GROMACS .gro file of C-alpha atoms in nm:
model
   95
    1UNK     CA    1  -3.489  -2.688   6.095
    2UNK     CA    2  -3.443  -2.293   6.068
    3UNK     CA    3  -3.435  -2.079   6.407
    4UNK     CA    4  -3.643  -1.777   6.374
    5UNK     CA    5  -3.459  -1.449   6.390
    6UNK     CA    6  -3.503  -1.294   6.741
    7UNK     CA    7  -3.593  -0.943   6.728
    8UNK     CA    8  -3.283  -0.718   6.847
    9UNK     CA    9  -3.470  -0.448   6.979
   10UNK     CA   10  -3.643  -0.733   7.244
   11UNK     CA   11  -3.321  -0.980   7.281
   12UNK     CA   12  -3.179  -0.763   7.565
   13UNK     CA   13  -3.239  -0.855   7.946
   14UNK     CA   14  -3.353  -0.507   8.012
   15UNK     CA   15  -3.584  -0.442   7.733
   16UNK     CA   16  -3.727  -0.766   7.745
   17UNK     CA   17  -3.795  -0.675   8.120
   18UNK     CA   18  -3.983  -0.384   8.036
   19UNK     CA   19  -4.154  -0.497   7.772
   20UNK     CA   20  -4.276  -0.815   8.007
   21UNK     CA   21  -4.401  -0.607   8.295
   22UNK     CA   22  -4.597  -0.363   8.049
   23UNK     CA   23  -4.740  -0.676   7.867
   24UNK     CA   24  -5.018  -0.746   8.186
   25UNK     CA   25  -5.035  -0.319   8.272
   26UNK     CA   26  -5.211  -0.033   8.090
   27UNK     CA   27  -4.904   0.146   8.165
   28UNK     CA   28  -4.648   0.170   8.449
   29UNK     CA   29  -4.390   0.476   8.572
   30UNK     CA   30  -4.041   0.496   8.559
   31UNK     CA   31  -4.028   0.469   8.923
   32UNK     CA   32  -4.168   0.153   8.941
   33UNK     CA   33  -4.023   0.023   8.636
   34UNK     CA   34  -3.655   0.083   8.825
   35UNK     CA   35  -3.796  -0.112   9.138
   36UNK     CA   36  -3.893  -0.371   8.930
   37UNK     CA   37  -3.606  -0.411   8.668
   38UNK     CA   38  -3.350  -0.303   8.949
   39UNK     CA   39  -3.169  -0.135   8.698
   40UNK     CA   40  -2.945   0.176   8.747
   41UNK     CA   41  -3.204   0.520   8.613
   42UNK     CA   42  -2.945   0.594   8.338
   43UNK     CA   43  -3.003   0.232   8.198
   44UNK     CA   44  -3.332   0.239   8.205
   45UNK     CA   45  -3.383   0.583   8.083
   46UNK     CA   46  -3.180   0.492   7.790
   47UNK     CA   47  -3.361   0.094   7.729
   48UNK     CA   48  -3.668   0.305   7.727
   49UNK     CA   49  -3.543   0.562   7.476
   50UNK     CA   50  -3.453   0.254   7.229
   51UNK     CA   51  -3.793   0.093   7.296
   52UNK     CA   52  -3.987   0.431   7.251
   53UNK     CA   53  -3.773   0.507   6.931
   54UNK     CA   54  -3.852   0.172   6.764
   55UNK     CA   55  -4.241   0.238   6.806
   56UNK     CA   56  -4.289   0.002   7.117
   57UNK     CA   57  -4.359   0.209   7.390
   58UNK     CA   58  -4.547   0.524   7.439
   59UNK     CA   59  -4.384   0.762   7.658
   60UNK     CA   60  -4.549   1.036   7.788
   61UNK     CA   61  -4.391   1.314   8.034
   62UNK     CA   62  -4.609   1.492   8.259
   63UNK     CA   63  -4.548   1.585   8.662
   64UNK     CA   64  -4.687   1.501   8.967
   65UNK     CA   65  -4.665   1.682   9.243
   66UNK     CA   66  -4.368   1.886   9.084
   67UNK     CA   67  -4.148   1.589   8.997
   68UNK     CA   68  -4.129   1.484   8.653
   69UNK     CA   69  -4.299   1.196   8.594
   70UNK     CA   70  -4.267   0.962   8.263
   71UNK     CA   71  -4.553   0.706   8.226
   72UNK     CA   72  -4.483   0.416   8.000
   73UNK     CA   73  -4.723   0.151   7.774
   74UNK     CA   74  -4.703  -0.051   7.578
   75UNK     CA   75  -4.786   0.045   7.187
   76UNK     CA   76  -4.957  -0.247   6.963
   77UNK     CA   77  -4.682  -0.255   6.789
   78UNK     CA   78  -4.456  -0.364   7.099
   79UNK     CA   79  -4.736  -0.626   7.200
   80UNK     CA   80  -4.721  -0.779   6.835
   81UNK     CA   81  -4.325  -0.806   6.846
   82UNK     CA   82  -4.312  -0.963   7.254
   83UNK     CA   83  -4.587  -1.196   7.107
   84UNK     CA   84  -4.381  -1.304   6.798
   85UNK     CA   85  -4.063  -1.331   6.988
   86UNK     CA   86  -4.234  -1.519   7.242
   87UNK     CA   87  -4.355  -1.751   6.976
   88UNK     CA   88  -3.975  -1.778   6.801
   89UNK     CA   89  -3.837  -1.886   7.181
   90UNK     CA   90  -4.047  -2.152   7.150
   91UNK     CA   91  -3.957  -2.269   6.857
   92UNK     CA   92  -3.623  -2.295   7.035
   93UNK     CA   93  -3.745  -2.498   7.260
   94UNK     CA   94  -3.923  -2.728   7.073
   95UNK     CA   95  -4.250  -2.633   7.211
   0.00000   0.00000   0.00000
């Protein structure tokens, strides 16, 4: 039986992180995307540069109350590729 290629772009801890919490939100901040990933703000700055760059996310930079602010969804695109990487780690599995 043939694995099925996992996606690069998804098979890091980080980016899979994002991508997971964006998956159930219409979109989330970077401020609570650090609380939630723990991750250091350069890491996650740069995750979500490689995300954004390979059409997954949609980044958009406003601010709020004078601090800038980057807001963060999810593009169909990035849903389509969590779902079919989803779908090859369970072929992993077995399931």
């Amino acid at each position: 039986m043939a694995f099925a290629p996992l996606d690069p772009v998804l098979h890091n801890q980080l980016r899979l992180a994002i991508v997971s919490l964006l998956v159930g939100l219409e979109s989330a901040d970077f401020n609570f995307l650090l609380e939630k990933t723990g991750a250091t703000r350069g890491n996650l700055s740069v995750q979500i540069t490689k995300l954004n760059d390979a059409g997954y996310l949609t980044v958009k930079k406003t601010f709020k109350d004078n601090y800038p602010n980057t807001k963060c969804s999810l593009s169909p695109k990035g849903l389509k590729a969590f779902e079919k990487y989803v779908d090859a780690l369970k072929g992993y599995l077995g399931t």
